[in-house]
Amino acid sequence: MKVSQNWLKSLVEINTSPDDLSEKLSIGGFEVESLVDCSSNVKGVVLGKVLSVVKHDNSEKLSICSVDIGCSNPLQIICGAKNIKPNIHVYVATVGAHLSAINMTIKRSEIRGVLSEGMICSLEELGIEETSEGIAIINEDVASNHSLGTSGTLLLDLDDYIYDLAITANRPDGMSVVGIAREISALLETKLTFPELKTKYQININKKFDLCPGAITNNCLYSICNISSVKGKKLSPQWLKDRLYKSGIKSINLIVDITNYILLEQGQPLHAFDKDRLRTLIGRDVLPEDFSVRKAKDNESLLCLNGVNYDLNENITIVACDDKPVAIAGVIGGLETAVNDDTSSIFLEGAVFNPVTVRKSSKEIGIRTESSSRFEKGISYKNTLDSVTRAINILEEFFNISNPTINTSIELVNTENLIPLRRERIHKLLGPLVIKNDDLNMNLKIEKRNLSDTEITEKLKLIGCTLKNKEYGWDVEVIPNRSQDLLREIDLIEEIARLIGYDMFDLNLPNPIKPGKLTTSQIALRNLKTGFIDIGFNEVLSYSLVPERNNDLIKISNPLLSETSCLRDNIWQEHIKICNQNIKSGQDYCWIFEVGNIFYKQPDLLQEEILNGAIYGKNKFEKWIASSKDNDLNYFEARGKLKEALTILNLKIEDKPTDSIDFLHPGRCAKLFTEGNDIGYFGEIHPKLISNKKSLKKIYLFSIKIKNILKASTRKNKWIPIYSQYPTVPKIDRDINFIFNKKYLVSEIISQIKKSGKKLLENVNLIDIYEDDNFGNEFISYTFRLSYRDLTKTLLDSDIADLHKNIVSIIEDKFSTKLRD
């Protein structure tokens, strides 16, 4: 939002410098993104009068001019403009002036052997116009009111500053000059003067409007007013053009400029339709009830003011006349019914549309206008009719208008929406003020006290609130243009603190201060991340919003783009894209992991936090050890990296082969379990994804359920280290070798041995794997080492003979095998 300081001064008294005001506005919540000094382009430019013009002896195009700028001697200036002549008033750039529009500093110099002591300027060279035909000749009526040598800043009304404000979504009142003026008045505690409504007009409640309930809700309004005896070709006065120009809006004609002026001043968008062009469109005289607001149809289109013909659909809300589209509601008007030079009668529309419908329409056609930005933030319908009245008042200054009638969809009823504000609550939340004073001996005295009732009421009155005294405090009524953000008691308390200054209140820290600490789950998650990073993984972060693929994804209600319209149900697809990007960039490896949320539509919109990752290639550290050209990891090497990263949690994780994960290789994929609970999966990417170019190389993917793995790792027996006394007696090792069917998992066999070994069996390890064609394709040889120990004595062979024989027997029966010699 750009606003001129001179415009603000017509509404509010400003008793501080532009820089200081910028700082106060920024601290108050209206960030000033830039402050532009309008006079910067014309500093050193003054009013001059051309006394004489003589042709240059050495040039056919140049002239030697004698120019009076109010000094004792006239200046000699060389000028090449075709329209230079004696006895005209011009803009003269004196020596030392810098014209930033053309990046030139004026110097005393010789041109074709003749001294030139300045430059006679065009409006283009002054940065006022884009193009100019020759020098600027000042109107004699304007020049006669100023003495020669008067600064160009005054002549061009550029003694002004432009504030470019960033308006947040919760402060729609900042989208109007009146709203900003009220804010300045509250910050500076100065007098505020609003434009008065000179004439009020008849209001007609028209129940015949056909209004879409989704676009015109309870807090919305639609009005239309027929105004005759206007002239579309009449141009705006200079003061109006100047205010629009400094706000970044181009002047078109008086009627359109007034609607734009009200948009800036009051924050209420208005639109003017040409009545005769509407009559041509519908083939008969236009009545107020011919206007309607509805959803567009799929086969409709509308040529808009920007010259673009938009194809409409049911996501776009339109204004129609006799059911024919004439505008996209709240966004942009139609070109075929717009005001032009032949306009003699208009319909002036003033409305408040549902912000949601305006946002959808704006997004659907891909443009955002000054009007739509205001409707999207939300404006009050209680100001609409006054804004229409204000526009007609200005029109009456230029045209002979006969008492128009404003047709509106609803009657405005003065209802009090009071917010209870408790004195005790203010003191409790804000605490005491800290007042620092120096006594007569220059000693600093600090006084602490609560806000007085007078201070509270004065601050709220500065932002337009009306207060009624109550025993507990006050009942507060908020003005309409602040009704969007001042809804609760806490909002009013925040306003009080903001206007007084947060730095004026005492610190209120807990006593005693208790330092925060991480929970065991948070520590475990940090340790888990550290485990991955320590062995060479990089942590990544991907977007949780993805494009719509199917009905399984959860759709968000108001997406900014179709590419970010749904919540993701996996992370592995993004990780494949990251790996592919690294491969295309020539990287030999890519080890990544990410902790994030995924979202399931069934059952009942579930959210789950997981750790996902991808492994491709051998990292650069391993190449010092293995310098072979083969860059791919095999399944067991990749699985070993995951095991190494998870070791920090001190968990025993069991792999169970599976073919139920459709994007992983059916023969090289396993589900991961700990303590009998499913915690995720690990596997090689399915070959079909490589053949379909979804993945450029062989990648290993893994996923860990954060909740399950943290729950297991933070149990007391896992989280708190338990000291075990080092054994003082030796152990006995026995090796056993069996030929098993490959359908049996090593983990199953080890688990069965441990169950059978009772207390004396201390440990079981797989020490050898052997395959032979003589065994057949379905069989494999495993050798296990069993360690026996009794902590109270040294074992003899006779102590474990029966137990060992029993273990062998159980394994033979359970797995249909025989002990090998």
PDB file of C-alpha atoms in Angstrom, residues 608 610-612 639 642 646 653-656 658 660-661 664 669-674 677-683 701-706 708-709:
ATOM      1  CA  GLU A 608       2.261 -40.179  11.282  1.00  0.00           C
ATOM      2  CA  ILE A 610       8.450 -41.149  10.100  1.00  0.00           C
ATOM      3  CA  LEU A 611      12.145 -41.183   9.266  1.00  0.00           C
ATOM      4  CA  ASN A 612      12.615 -41.854   5.565  1.00  0.00           C
ATOM      5  CA  ARG A 639      21.399 -52.630   5.014  1.00  0.00           C
ATOM      6  CA  LEU A 642      21.147 -48.502   8.190  1.00  0.00           C
ATOM      7  CA  LEU A 646      20.482 -47.325  14.292  1.00  0.00           C
ATOM      8  CA  ILE A 653      16.132 -55.051  14.945  1.00  0.00           C
ATOM      9  CA  GLU A 654      14.878 -58.107  13.089  1.00  0.00           C
ATOM     10  CA  ASP A 655      14.404 -58.280   9.315  1.00  0.00           C
ATOM     11  CA  LYS A 656      11.542 -60.286   7.827  1.00  0.00           C
ATOM     12  CA  THR A 658       8.322 -59.354   2.311  1.00  0.00           C
ATOM     13  CA  SER A 660       3.980 -56.699  -0.155  1.00  0.00           C
ATOM     14  CA  ILE A 661       5.607 -53.303  -0.837  1.00  0.00           C
ATOM     15  CA  LEU A 664      10.414 -52.293  -3.694  1.00  0.00           C
ATOM     16  CA  CYS A 669      12.932 -56.161   0.667  1.00  0.00           C
ATOM     17  CA  ALA A 670      12.284 -56.659   4.372  1.00  0.00           C
ATOM     18  CA  LYS A 671      10.046 -55.333   7.063  1.00  0.00           C
ATOM     19  CA  LEU A 672      11.807 -54.264  10.252  1.00  0.00           C
ATOM     20  CA  PHE A 673      10.680 -55.362  13.695  1.00  0.00           C
ATOM     21  CA  THR A 674      11.800 -54.664  17.221  1.00  0.00           C
ATOM     22  CA  ASN A 677       6.443 -54.456  16.671  1.00  0.00           C
ATOM     23  CA  ASP A 678       6.597 -53.280  13.056  1.00  0.00           C
ATOM     24  CA  ILE A 679       8.873 -50.237  12.850  1.00  0.00           C
ATOM     25  CA  GLY A 680       9.335 -49.833   9.091  1.00  0.00           C
ATOM     26  CA  TYR A 681      10.942 -51.334   6.021  1.00  0.00           C
ATOM     27  CA  PHE A 682      14.164 -51.525   4.017  1.00  0.00           C
ATOM     28  CA  GLY A 683      14.636 -52.598   0.437  1.00  0.00           C
ATOM     29  CA  LEU A 701      14.900 -46.989   0.420  1.00  0.00           C
ATOM     30  CA  PHE A 702      14.073 -47.239   4.103  1.00  0.00           C
ATOM     31  CA  SER A 703      11.387 -45.955   6.440  1.00  0.00           C
ATOM     32  CA  ILE A 704      11.270 -45.960  10.245  1.00  0.00           C
ATOM     33  CA  LYS A 705       8.176 -45.222  12.336  1.00  0.00           C
ATOM     34  CA  ILE A 706       9.408 -42.637  14.815  1.00  0.00           C
ATOM     35  CA  ASN A 708       7.453 -47.087  17.602  1.00  0.00           C
ATOM     36  CA  ILE A 709      11.237 -46.922  17.572  1.00  0.00           C
TER      37      ILE A 709
END
